[in-house]
XYZ file of C-alpha atoms in Angstrom:
436
model
C -29.803 45.576 15.055
C -31.302 43.093 12.584
C -27.826 41.970 11.553
C -27.042 40.916 15.107
C -30.068 38.653 15.436
C -29.228 34.968 15.611
C -29.816 32.980 12.492
C -32.787 30.637 12.517
C -32.148 26.976 13.198
C -32.469 25.958 9.558
C -29.876 28.554 8.544
C -27.090 26.975 10.610
C -27.641 23.502 9.182
C -28.148 24.927 5.679
C -24.783 26.703 5.933
C -23.085 23.486 7.062
C -24.785 21.320 4.429
C -24.136 23.725 1.536
C -20.503 24.089 2.544
C -20.400 20.321 3.030
C -21.615 19.717 -0.516
C -18.937 22.047 -1.915
C -16.267 20.458 0.297
C -17.332 16.950 -0.729
C -17.127 17.852 -4.430
C -13.622 19.192 -3.809
C -12.653 16.092 -1.852
C -13.883 13.798 -4.614
C -12.084 15.899 -7.261
C -8.906 15.826 -5.175
C -9.200 12.056 -4.744
C -9.658 11.487 -8.478
C -6.689 13.715 -9.368
C -4.668 12.078 -6.571
C -5.522 8.663 -7.977
C -4.310 9.775 -11.423
C -1.113 11.127 -9.824
C -0.478 7.814 -8.078
C -0.919 5.917 -11.360
C 1.533 8.228 -13.164
C 4.151 8.064 -10.398
C 3.828 4.306 -9.771
C 4.105 3.468 -13.474
C 6.957 5.900 -14.134
C 9.214 5.279 -11.137
C 10.499 1.952 -9.915
C 9.242 0.710 -6.543
C 12.309 1.929 -4.618
C 12.041 5.461 -6.066
C 8.290 5.576 -5.436
C 8.930 4.499 -1.847
C 11.414 7.359 -1.356
C 8.961 9.974 -2.672
C 6.180 8.560 -0.475
C 8.443 8.591 2.583
C 9.450 12.250 2.120
C 5.837 13.304 1.526
C 4.737 11.458 4.679
C 7.545 13.126 6.656
C 6.463 16.528 5.303
C 2.902 15.761 6.455
C 4.082 15.117 10.027
C 6.296 18.228 10.018
C 3.357 20.299 8.745
C 1.281 19.228 11.784
C 4.115 20.386 14.066
C 4.561 23.641 12.120
C 0.854 24.561 12.200
C 0.826 24.424 16.036
C -2.835 23.367 16.142
C -3.960 26.488 14.251
C -5.720 24.319 11.668
C -8.610 24.077 14.172
C -7.719 27.059 16.351
C -8.137 29.729 13.665
C -11.640 28.669 12.507
C -12.795 28.685 16.123
C -11.187 32.099 16.820
C -12.850 33.760 13.811
C -16.258 32.166 14.408
C -16.155 32.909 18.149
C -15.367 36.582 17.501
C -18.260 36.849 15.036
C -20.579 35.082 17.471
C -19.773 37.726 20.101
C -20.446 40.489 17.579
C -16.781 41.511 17.295
C -14.825 41.939 14.079
C -11.935 39.437 14.276
C -8.512 41.058 13.865
C -6.908 39.260 10.938
C -4.009 41.647 10.411
C -3.339 42.030 14.135
C -3.706 38.440 15.372
C -3.644 36.043 12.419
C -0.923 37.671 10.288
C 1.879 37.359 12.888
C 0.944 33.705 13.374
C 1.141 33.114 9.605
C 4.591 34.716 9.506
C 5.619 32.664 12.542
C 4.595 29.293 11.133
C 6.188 30.107 7.783
C 9.446 30.861 9.615
C 9.111 27.684 11.695
C 8.334 25.458 8.706
C 11.193 27.010 6.703
C 13.542 26.342 9.619
C 12.420 22.707 9.864
C 12.789 22.310 6.083
C 16.310 23.796 6.217
C 17.330 21.459 9.059
C 15.980 18.405 7.223
C 17.550 19.482 3.932
C 20.999 20.289 5.294
C 21.012 17.141 7.468
C 19.555 14.907 4.747
C 22.500 12.477 4.942
C 21.959 12.055 8.689
C 18.206 11.451 8.256
C 18.898 8.977 5.451
C 21.213 7.142 7.850
C 18.347 6.750 10.350
C 16.348 4.934 7.677
C 19.427 3.132 6.342
C 18.583 4.415 2.835
C 21.440 6.443 1.249
C 19.290 7.210 -1.833
C 16.841 8.998 0.469
C 19.218 11.945 1.066
C 19.078 13.715 -2.353
C 15.285 13.315 -2.546
C 14.790 14.688 0.966
C 17.238 17.560 0.433
C 15.093 19.026 -2.368
C 11.552 17.820 -1.787
C 11.321 18.783 1.905
C 11.282 22.438 0.834
C 7.620 21.987 -0.104
C 6.923 22.154 3.657
C 6.521 25.985 3.914
C 4.174 25.964 0.908
C 2.163 23.054 2.342
C 1.858 24.823 5.704
C 0.825 28.074 3.987
C -1.953 26.298 2.046
C -3.304 24.566 5.157
C -3.144 27.782 7.203
C -5.151 29.664 4.568
C -7.652 26.794 4.334
C -8.167 27.205 8.105
C -8.584 30.970 7.661
C -11.324 30.622 5.029
C -12.922 27.772 6.973
C -13.332 30.229 9.837
C -14.993 32.611 7.381
C -17.371 29.748 6.411
C -15.967 29.694 2.872
C -15.502 26.143 1.552
C -14.924 27.211 -2.066
C -11.442 28.601 -1.383
C -10.230 25.208 -0.134
C -11.736 23.414 -3.123
C -10.180 25.812 -5.648
C -6.668 26.124 -4.213
C -5.985 22.927 -2.241
C -8.148 20.337 -3.970
C -7.972 21.492 -7.592
C -5.088 23.939 -8.175
C -2.524 22.121 -5.996
C -3.429 18.632 -7.159
C -4.020 19.710 -10.770
C -0.691 21.562 -11.003
C 1.088 18.533 -9.570
C -0.516 16.222 -12.144
C 0.330 18.535 -15.076
C 3.932 19.015 -13.919
C 4.333 15.271 -13.377
C 3.070 14.569 -16.897
C 5.532 17.176 -18.206
C 8.371 15.525 -16.282
C 7.414 12.107 -17.658
C 7.251 13.302 -21.281
C 10.564 15.157 -20.857
C 12.160 12.017 -19.405
C 13.394 13.814 -16.265
C 13.191 10.707 -14.058
C 13.058 10.840 -10.260
C 14.441 14.387 -10.203
C 11.565 15.612 -12.387
C 8.992 13.984 -10.091
C 10.558 15.599 -7.010
C 10.549 19.057 -8.611
C 6.947 18.577 -9.802
C 5.879 17.970 -6.180
C 7.850 21.006 -5.000
C 6.839 23.520 -7.685
C 3.127 22.575 -7.597
C 2.992 23.270 -3.854
C 4.457 26.751 -4.353
C 2.153 27.484 -7.313
C -0.891 26.736 -5.130
C 0.508 28.578 -2.085
C 1.345 31.749 -4.034
C -2.038 31.707 -5.787
C -3.802 31.242 -2.440
C -1.802 34.071 -0.836
C -2.724 36.467 -3.676
C -6.383 35.485 -3.312
C -6.250 35.973 0.478
C -4.600 39.389 0.034
C -7.460 40.451 -2.235
C -10.311 39.001 -0.173
C -9.131 39.689 3.403
C -7.211 42.410 5.288
C -4.549 39.795 6.135
C -1.658 41.873 4.760
C -2.969 45.340 5.582
C -0.493 47.427 7.567
C -1.441 47.312 11.243
C 0.076 46.884 14.677
C 0.425 43.262 15.635
C -1.723 42.218 18.577
C 0.827 39.982 20.299
C -1.438 39.355 23.295
C -4.293 38.202 21.046
C -1.951 36.088 18.930
C -0.503 34.528 22.101
C -3.981 33.699 23.441
C -4.944 32.042 20.134
C -1.679 30.104 20.102
C -2.181 28.898 23.693
C -5.638 27.642 22.752
C -4.376 25.936 19.590
C -1.202 24.250 20.873
C -2.968 21.316 22.637
C -4.773 20.613 19.353
C -1.360 19.774 17.844
C -1.292 16.816 20.217
C -4.752 15.753 19.010
C -3.660 15.850 15.357
C -0.426 13.962 16.078
C -2.342 11.331 18.076
C -4.860 10.915 15.250
C -2.026 10.549 12.739
C -0.420 7.962 15.023
C -3.765 6.151 15.383
C -4.082 5.951 11.581
C -0.614 4.422 11.039
C -0.486 2.279 14.197
C -2.267 -0.820 12.787
C 0.107 -1.042 9.821
C 3.150 -0.611 12.075
C 1.859 -3.268 14.505
C 1.128 -5.676 11.657
C 4.662 -5.085 10.385
C 6.049 -5.974 13.824
C 3.787 -8.900 14.797
C 2.584 -10.289 11.452
C 3.412 -10.517 7.739
C 3.357 -8.200 4.720
C 0.428 -10.216 3.337
C -1.608 -9.404 6.442
C -0.772 -5.697 6.002
C -2.221 -5.896 2.486
C -5.308 -7.747 3.782
C -5.859 -4.932 6.299
C -5.014 -1.936 4.106
C -7.214 -2.842 1.108
C -10.442 -3.174 3.194
C -9.456 -0.021 5.122
C -9.351 1.989 1.893
C -12.675 0.523 0.783
C -14.247 1.309 4.161
C -13.266 4.967 3.819
C -16.323 5.438 1.561
C -18.483 5.244 4.704
C -16.912 8.448 6.022
C -17.696 10.571 2.957
C -20.877 12.170 4.439
C -19.000 13.031 7.641
C -16.072 14.470 5.691
C -18.477 16.724 3.795
C -20.367 18.121 6.796
C -17.276 18.375 9.009
C -15.678 21.330 7.238
C -18.112 24.084 8.241
C -19.548 22.443 11.348
C -16.761 23.799 13.584
C -17.096 27.521 12.699
C -20.909 27.444 12.614
C -21.183 25.568 15.931
C -18.618 27.935 17.497
C -20.691 30.939 16.467
C -23.842 29.434 18.025
C -22.065 28.558 21.292
C -20.541 32.062 21.473
C -24.021 33.591 21.131
C -25.322 31.298 23.882
C -27.767 29.657 21.463
C -27.640 26.214 23.077
C -30.936 24.897 21.608
C -29.758 25.900 18.115
C -26.346 24.284 18.708
C -28.076 21.131 19.974
C -30.324 21.107 16.896
C -27.319 21.578 14.589
C -25.510 18.667 16.243
C -28.566 16.410 16.001
C -29.250 17.376 12.370
C -25.688 16.742 11.216
C -25.541 13.435 13.134
C -28.881 12.371 11.652
C -27.796 13.110 8.091
C -24.324 11.618 8.518
C -25.915 8.416 9.869
C -28.633 8.349 7.208
C -26.206 8.819 4.305
C -23.484 6.503 5.608
C -25.801 3.616 6.573
C -26.517 2.326 3.011
C -22.787 2.408 2.161
C -21.951 0.588 5.392
C -24.642 -2.048 4.858
C -23.377 -2.822 1.348
C -19.854 -3.327 2.699
C -21.123 -5.348 5.676
C -23.434 -7.640 3.709
C -21.517 -8.027 0.459
C -17.923 -7.261 1.414
C -16.502 -10.377 -0.226
C -17.957 -9.445 -3.638
C -16.855 -5.832 -3.202
C -13.243 -6.747 -2.402
C -13.150 -9.371 -5.179
C -14.416 -6.849 -7.738
C -12.277 -3.946 -6.590
C -8.964 -5.622 -5.752
C -9.106 -9.132 -7.198
C -9.768 -12.662 -5.889
C -6.693 -12.706 -3.631
C -8.302 -9.996 -1.455
C -11.765 -11.585 -1.168
C -10.749 -13.414 2.013
C -10.366 -10.027 3.704
C -14.169 -9.590 3.944
C -14.269 -10.192 7.745
C -11.719 -7.369 8.121
C -13.921 -5.105 5.991
C -17.007 -6.080 8.024
C -15.345 -5.159 11.335
C -13.959 -1.871 9.972
C -17.343 -0.987 8.405
C -19.165 -1.672 11.685
C -16.643 0.485 13.566
C -16.992 3.348 11.076
C -20.799 3.188 11.204
C -20.657 3.488 14.996
C -18.204 6.382 14.612
C -20.688 8.171 12.331
C -23.653 7.475 14.634
C -21.893 9.356 17.447
C -21.601 12.455 15.245
C -19.097 15.303 15.338
C -18.635 15.146 19.116
C -14.953 16.147 19.180
C -15.545 19.167 16.951
C -18.488 20.235 19.112
C -16.243 20.220 22.197
C -13.556 22.256 20.403
C -16.272 24.688 19.270
C -17.194 25.160 22.958
C -13.542 25.828 23.791
C -12.720 22.475 25.415
C -9.396 21.077 24.161
C -8.501 18.545 26.842
C -11.330 16.100 26.025
C -10.358 15.605 22.334
C -6.716 15.165 23.389
C -7.672 12.614 26.057
C -9.964 10.773 23.634
C -7.237 10.446 20.998
C -4.881 9.159 23.710
C -7.526 6.582 24.728
C -7.896 5.476 21.095
C -4.128 5.062 20.612
C -3.570 3.207 23.907
C -6.547 0.870 23.446
C -5.589 0.135 19.847
C -1.961 -0.550 20.775
C -2.855 -2.858 23.698
C -5.413 -4.814 21.674
C -3.076 -4.992 18.661
C -0.357 -6.571 20.821
C -2.862 -9.195 21.968
C -4.927 -9.830 18.807
C -2.555 -9.371 15.852
C -0.231 -12.333 16.671
C -3.354 -14.551 16.847
C -5.605 -13.121 14.128
C -3.432 -10.941 11.875
C -5.363 -8.335 9.867
C -8.648 -9.204 11.588
C -7.026 -8.537 14.960
C -5.815 -5.137 13.733
C -9.344 -4.290 12.537
C -10.841 -5.278 15.912
C -8.226 -3.158 17.714
C -8.938 -0.093 15.537
C -12.732 -0.393 15.790
C -12.581 -0.842 19.585
C -10.182 2.078 20.105
C -12.349 4.340 17.953
C -15.549 3.310 19.776
C -14.031 3.885 23.237
C -12.819 7.296 22.089
C -16.307 8.198 20.833
C -17.988 7.003 24.029
C -15.680 9.252 26.053
C -16.243 12.281 23.781
C -20.027 11.830 23.758
C -20.097 11.470 27.556
C -18.035 14.663 27.939
C -20.244 16.539 25.468
C -23.394 15.480 27.336
C -21.847 16.325 30.699
C -20.656 19.774 29.646
C -23.552 20.899 27.448
C -26.381 18.344 27.704
C -25.962 17.645 23.976
C -26.587 14.093 22.816
C -26.996 12.741 19.273
C -30.024 10.583 19.995
C -32.554 12.925 21.599
C -34.657 15.807 20.432
C -37.728 16.293 18.350
C-alpha cells in the first residue's frame, strides 16, 4: 500500500527539476555539437549545396511531425496517466503496434518523396534538389523512431535516454561522419550520407536500449482498442505541432514576401539571441508533462497546482536576468555577437525579449492542459497565435520591417498564452500567480 501513496509535493517538483537539469545539459551539448556541425557543413559546401541539405532536413522535420501523429505528447501522457491510476501501462500491447505503424508510415512517405524526387524538385524549381532528396529523405524513419522512443522514455520520467541517444549519439555520430566525409573529399554526397547513416546509428542504438530496458518487443497480443484510443487522443496534437512549426517560420516567410533579405537577417539574428531566455523553460518542460499527468490522474489537484506554480516561479526567476540583459543592453549584445551591422536590430531584440519573458511568466499552461486530457485548447491557442501573427505581419511588416515582424510574433504569442491561462483557470482553477 505504501507504494500507492501519492508523492509529497516536493517530490514532484524535484523530479521535474532533476530531469530538467539533465535535459538542459543534453540540450546545451546538442546545441554545441550542432553548432560545430553547421561550421563544418557551411565551410565545406558552397552556399547552394548547403541550402539543398538544409531544405531536405527541414522537409524531413515536417514529415516527421506528420508521421508521429501527435504521439510525441500522447505517449508520455498515456504512460503517466496509467501509472497515476495505479495501472501498469501496456507497452507491448498498445505502444508497440503504434511504433510499427509510424515506422511503416514514415517509410512510405520517404519512399514517395524519394521516388518522386524529380517532381518535388520541380515544385521548388531546383533540379539539383532531386538527387539530394532521393537519398537523404530516407533518414525520416530513423528520425521518427528516435523521437518516438524519446517520447516513450519521457513518459517513464527518464530524461537521460534522450540526452544519450538524441542529443549526444545522434549529433556526435553526425559530426564524426561529416569530418570523415570532409577528410575523404566525398563532397556533397558524403555530407548527405553522413546525415543519413548517423540517424540510423542513433535509431538502432536507441532501439537496442529500449529492448533491454522495456517490454516493448516482448511477444504479446496487440491491444488494438487501446492503441486506437491513444491514437485518437494524440491526433489533434499533430495539428498543434504543425501550427507551432508554422508560427516559427511565418515571420521569415512574411518578411520574404513584404520586405527585404536584409530585414530577414535583422529579425533572425535577434531571434536566435533571444532564444537564451527560453533555456529554463526548455529544461523544466521535458518531465513536467508526465509528472503533472500523474498528479491529475490521482486527483491530487493541490499538488498539481503547486507543481505548476513552482515551475512557473523558477522559469520566471531564471529567465528574468537573461531577459533584462537583452532588454537593457541589446545593442551591445548584438554588436558583440554578430558584428556592427546587426547592432541596429536592438529594438527587434527588445520586443522579442519582452514577448519571451511574458511567455515564461505564464508558465507551462499548454502542457498542463494536455496533462489533464484537454487537446482542443492548445490547438485553438496555436491557431490564435498563427492568425494574429499573420494579420499583424501583413499590417506592420510593410511599414516597419523586422520590428513589425517582432511585434506580430510577440503579440500572437501573448494572445495565445492569455487564452491558455484562461482555459487552465476555468477548467482547473490553476493560475501561475496565486498560492502560498
